């Protein structure tokens, strides 16, 4: 458990630092790469949370596909090599208090509701079979809905990106 | 490997695992480069290939590595230096992440992921990231085009690969690579136990699709437009020199080896021989010597598959980018989907 | 004037056709890609400036002259025998064929004709240099399309032809064997039999290439329907050689001209192809290589005996006059317009080389194609850089 | 006639070449270890037979890139016949060919009226320093040893008068 | 391991994501910030799933990943379209619908 705790804190620190860089860096491609770090960290956290399948899906979908899409998008919109000055808008000053207020509010709420409750020690890795039983059992309807969402997204993306 | 090394302390295990990973990546890569790239290609072109370094040029690879290491590590002036330097390493790391799920024997494995196949497919897509940022950060139009092409191609062929694997997963009923190996070697074809049940027979279309997708993932001809030297000079590798080019080079052939290993695990029975030959019934019966014979069997199967990959590479011209995409979306994916459908129907029926 | 009007109309139609191939909604920002001067696809220092939209070419133009060696000027300060050593460097892959039209032009001015035996040997060597040239094209085609094996097979079998040329002339690449009034020397003993064997090998090579490359479905899908040059456009741009024949124009100077060479004494076929695409150009060249081996085979059996040199003075002075002779070289029509003032050397020489005209069609042809197809089209147009820049 | 797909045929060609190379050996020559013999007429290097040279300068003048340098002086040699006048002969001081410039066209060999220049098929004389490619008359004379006999001619040829 | 350490991490990521959405002008960067928010939600879901000993959280995490992929696909399609028509992907410049 100690090893897991140490792992958690290291990964969490890296994730938070990377997330801050995502929203502050002045280079779009760098932001995307920092986001990769956050997502990889999240996948590691999922493994700590005994969710191997979700972690692998995270790597497959996010790092393998979504981030590549992002990089594609930035490159097709002529991301410059080097920094760009006009990535932030005039609400930048407003954003910091908003985020801080939300953080404080959530922090208070979390401390008051969970205190120092611990996660169960004897967690076994959730097997793929359990997940598939759930998906194709009680959660079948959302699964269907999701399929339609994906189909709609594919069609929509093609329609949007077509030239003619 | 965990089973073998139960008494070794944890740090020793880790060290051995890292070393084993290095061997599992670099040894096949070196062998492939020498046997296929240097020798087979030359023989197919009625020449002998490198002959000077060592007997029959067998030390040529070390000479080449030495040459690359000596070269200056050039970063273009307008390139994004940090990313530029990082890109090849991401590609190679993806290969190392890939090899850790491959089982080499009953107890000779690095990790035994429950979702092994899925994991392999996931981390193989990490290399796209490296290629894409290599293309972007070089500040070169050819590199950018090459990187974009590579990314488009790798994403397009990820899909048929996943779908082709799906048939195997359905048949084996597991995503664990070790269990897939066992399922193939304990099964039987047409009531004959002696050959086991390599999925290359029952999943023939899946195998073909998987091999084509591998060919594309590895950017070997006829799918080598990302590095197409006659069009894009060298694509995303154009600006790389010395040590970093070497990493790309090793990465290319190491990934070929690892993908061939995964293909042999999925379709050719991996490290195993049909268990009935020795009267084994489950993985627990398997004799201990298979831990040493297994890697060799695996290596043989891998070389066989790489032979086909390279044979095609040396014989075919390359497709055009749009033809490649068309082939993936209109040819491979529907066939793969059909394959899954037929497989699952048959699985339910029998 | 009506002629001119027709031409203008035709070129207008052609440019409209090129535009129609482009997507009209070109709103994305273009990108200018310099293909060359140092690019593997240009085998030399040709530079193609292409403005791209995505991977589609909006506008392209070849920029040549990076290797201009000024042959026309150089010939003015050389004597006639010295000029042949220069001009065989123009198209360095089929160098003997470059000497022939110049020598023929000089002979025409002097009113000399080479002995029959010399004419036969000239024709054989001419065809051998065509084979050496085009077989390399067939291999190089593979490289441009990403197949690495054909080029090595091509080098392997071209070597036999080069050995033949070397053992006859002494020069592997630059024979300088043609003389005004005949040839420098006769053939060495055993040459005819060797040549027969080599021709057989080359027909085998053609079959191999056909299996390896031309029959390959990927190759066909890369070349069929790509870079189509209609008949009219091909004529307008002054294409010649296989590029013209691939557009369906039955035009071959070897057959259509009455030169003191012996092509017309053999039985061979001028291959044409109706399609005019990249595949047609490559295919016509492949067939021509086969025809050339047949021509050589037939001529080898028919070489008459006799001298190889006509009676010409030791110091050659070409009488005053002008002459134009062109032949069907491996790359297309190659001709020399020689003006002599009765000196030791020519007063002025105008060189018409095939490649320069052949690549002049690229701005028209490359509009609307994709970047990978640029390479296919350039490869199928087949130019030698020295032949463009001279 | 069943049509074999071109893709399969292509694979057959490469595999066939693979076997052929394995069985028959390659078409390449492992150069420093084994050497090809160039044809007799091959233009490798020009050899000079000093005794025949009269320093008439024909070669030097007809060279298209003027890479032959000749210097000579006149001397009186003893008469051929008893009691005759002493002959005037040209003695070579310098006969250099710059192989860095030479185009290997062979015009000099051809125009030489006294058979002083010959082609030798020798080709291994590359130098690390470009100035060493200037061969002087002693070096050019050494090449004479490698000059082969002129080849037999193909049947039907007019025999040379020599 | 405490429940709260995961939840706090998720909260921090969420707030960073919100800041990003508010402060960023570039549309691609805004999409990236949304990804941060979605990931923080995923961490929460999996944490509660582990705490309660059910697998429901996993299912929803998977669904969120799938929806995020769809969202990025459509989002980037929009961005490309905007870029093609306006030559910019700055959200501030897209004020035509403001009336």
Short mmCIF file of C-alpha atoms in Angstrom, two decimals, chain C residues 77-79 81-86 89 117 149 153 156-157 159-160 163 166-172 174-177 179 184-193 207-208 211-213 215-218 304-308 314, chain D residues 3-14 16-17 20-21 27 36 38-44 58-66 102-107 109-113 119 151-158 160:
data_model
loop_
_atom_site.label_atom_id
_atom_site.label_comp_id
_atom_site.label_asym_id
_atom_site.label_seq_id
_atom_site.Cartn_x
_atom_site.Cartn_y
_atom_site.Cartn_z
CA UNK C 77 35.25 26.43 -79.98
CA UNK C 78 35.83 22.78 -80.83
CA UNK C 79 36.69 21.02 -84.05
CA UNK C 81 35.90 15.42 -84.14
CA UNK C 82 36.07 17.02 -80.73
CA UNK C 83 32.39 17.84 -80.65
CA UNK C 84 31.34 14.19 -80.51
CA UNK C 85 33.12 13.73 -77.21
CA UNK C 86 31.07 16.55 -75.81
CA UNK C 89 27.48 13.61 -72.49
CA UNK C 117 29.00 -2.00 -92.66
CA UNK C 149 14.12 -4.54 -56.34
CA UNK C 153 17.69 -6.10 -61.68
CA UNK C 156 22.38 -6.13 -63.35
CA UNK C 157 21.22 -6.57 -66.92
CA UNK C 159 25.73 -4.09 -67.18
CA UNK C 160 25.80 -6.71 -69.93
CA UNK C 163 30.08 -4.41 -71.35
CA UNK C 166 32.74 -1.10 -73.90
CA UNK C 167 34.29 -4.05 -75.65
CA UNK C 168 33.33 -2.61 -79.02
CA UNK C 169 34.09 1.05 -78.46
CA UNK C 170 36.36 1.18 -75.44
CA UNK C 171 34.11 3.60 -73.63
CA UNK C 172 31.57 2.32 -71.23
CA UNK C 174 30.95 7.78 -73.44
CA UNK C 175 31.89 5.74 -76.47
CA UNK C 176 33.01 8.51 -78.83
CA UNK C 177 33.11 5.86 -81.50
CA UNK C 179 33.50 9.44 -86.83
CA UNK C 184 36.62 4.54 -85.40
CA UNK C 185 37.18 0.84 -85.56
CA UNK C 186 35.59 -2.44 -86.47
CA UNK C 187 34.02 -4.80 -84.00
CA UNK C 188 36.27 -7.15 -82.03
CA UNK C 189 36.04 -10.87 -82.74
CA UNK C 190 33.31 -12.77 -80.92
CA UNK C 191 31.27 -9.65 -80.34
CA UNK C 192 28.30 -10.77 -82.42
CA UNK C 193 27.80 -14.00 -80.52
CA UNK C 207 9.70 -10.47 -68.82
CA UNK C 208 10.90 -10.19 -65.23
CA UNK C 211 5.95 -9.74 -63.93
CA UNK C 212 7.43 -7.77 -61.09
CA UNK C 213 6.18 -4.34 -61.93
CA UNK C 215 1.57 -6.84 -63.86
CA UNK C 216 1.47 -5.70 -60.26
CA UNK C 217 -1.98 -4.41 -59.36
CA UNK C 218 -0.55 -1.76 -57.10
CA UNK C 304 27.88 -7.02 -94.59
CA UNK C 305 31.62 -7.18 -94.88
CA UNK C 306 33.66 -4.22 -95.96
CA UNK C 307 35.35 -1.18 -94.55
CA UNK C 308 33.90 0.85 -91.71
CA UNK C 314 42.68 13.56 -92.31
CA UNK D 3 -4.69 -15.77 -64.63
CA UNK D 4 -2.16 -15.49 -61.85
CA UNK D 5 -2.53 -12.19 -60.02
CA UNK D 6 0.33 -9.81 -60.65
CA UNK D 7 0.94 -9.51 -56.95
CA UNK D 8 1.77 -13.20 -56.72
CA UNK D 9 3.89 -13.15 -59.88
CA UNK D 10 5.97 -10.32 -58.47
CA UNK D 11 6.64 -12.30 -55.32
CA UNK D 12 7.64 -15.19 -57.53
CA UNK D 13 10.23 -13.07 -59.34
CA UNK D 14 11.91 -11.93 -56.14
CA UNK D 16 13.26 -16.84 -57.87
CA UNK D 17 16.11 -14.34 -57.80
CA UNK D 20 19.20 -18.12 -58.13
CA UNK D 21 21.59 -15.97 -56.15
CA UNK D 27 26.19 -10.87 -60.29
CA UNK D 36 36.91 -7.94 -63.37
CA UNK D 38 38.07 -5.05 -68.56
CA UNK D 39 37.73 -5.58 -72.32
CA UNK D 40 40.89 -5.11 -74.37
CA UNK D 41 39.75 -1.89 -75.93
CA UNK D 42 38.71 -0.46 -72.61
CA UNK D 43 39.95 3.06 -72.11
CA UNK D 44 41.57 2.96 -68.75
CA UNK D 58 49.07 16.96 -82.57
CA UNK D 59 47.63 15.19 -79.54
CA UNK D 60 47.94 18.24 -77.41
CA UNK D 61 46.19 20.38 -79.97
CA UNK D 62 43.38 17.97 -80.70
CA UNK D 63 42.56 17.31 -77.08
CA UNK D 64 39.08 18.73 -76.44
CA UNK D 65 39.94 19.91 -72.97
CA UNK D 66 43.61 20.56 -73.48
CA UNK D 102 40.90 14.02 -69.23
CA UNK D 103 37.55 13.02 -70.72
CA UNK D 104 38.84 9.67 -71.98
CA UNK D 105 37.67 10.43 -75.49
CA UNK D 106 40.70 8.84 -77.11
CA UNK D 107 41.22 11.48 -79.74
CA UNK D 109 45.55 8.19 -79.29
CA UNK D 110 43.78 8.28 -82.59
CA UNK D 111 45.50 11.31 -84.07
CA UNK D 112 49.00 10.31 -83.04
CA UNK D 113 50.75 9.73 -86.38
CA UNK D 119 45.18 2.84 -74.41
CA UNK D 151 41.98 -7.52 -80.50
CA UNK D 152 41.14 -9.73 -83.43
CA UNK D 153 38.43 -8.22 -85.55
CA UNK D 154 35.03 -9.65 -86.26
CA UNK D 155 34.66 -11.57 -89.49
CA UNK D 156 33.96 -9.46 -92.53
CA UNK D 157 36.07 -6.57 -91.35
CA UNK D 158 38.64 -4.91 -93.54
CA UNK D 160 44.01 -2.92 -91.04
#
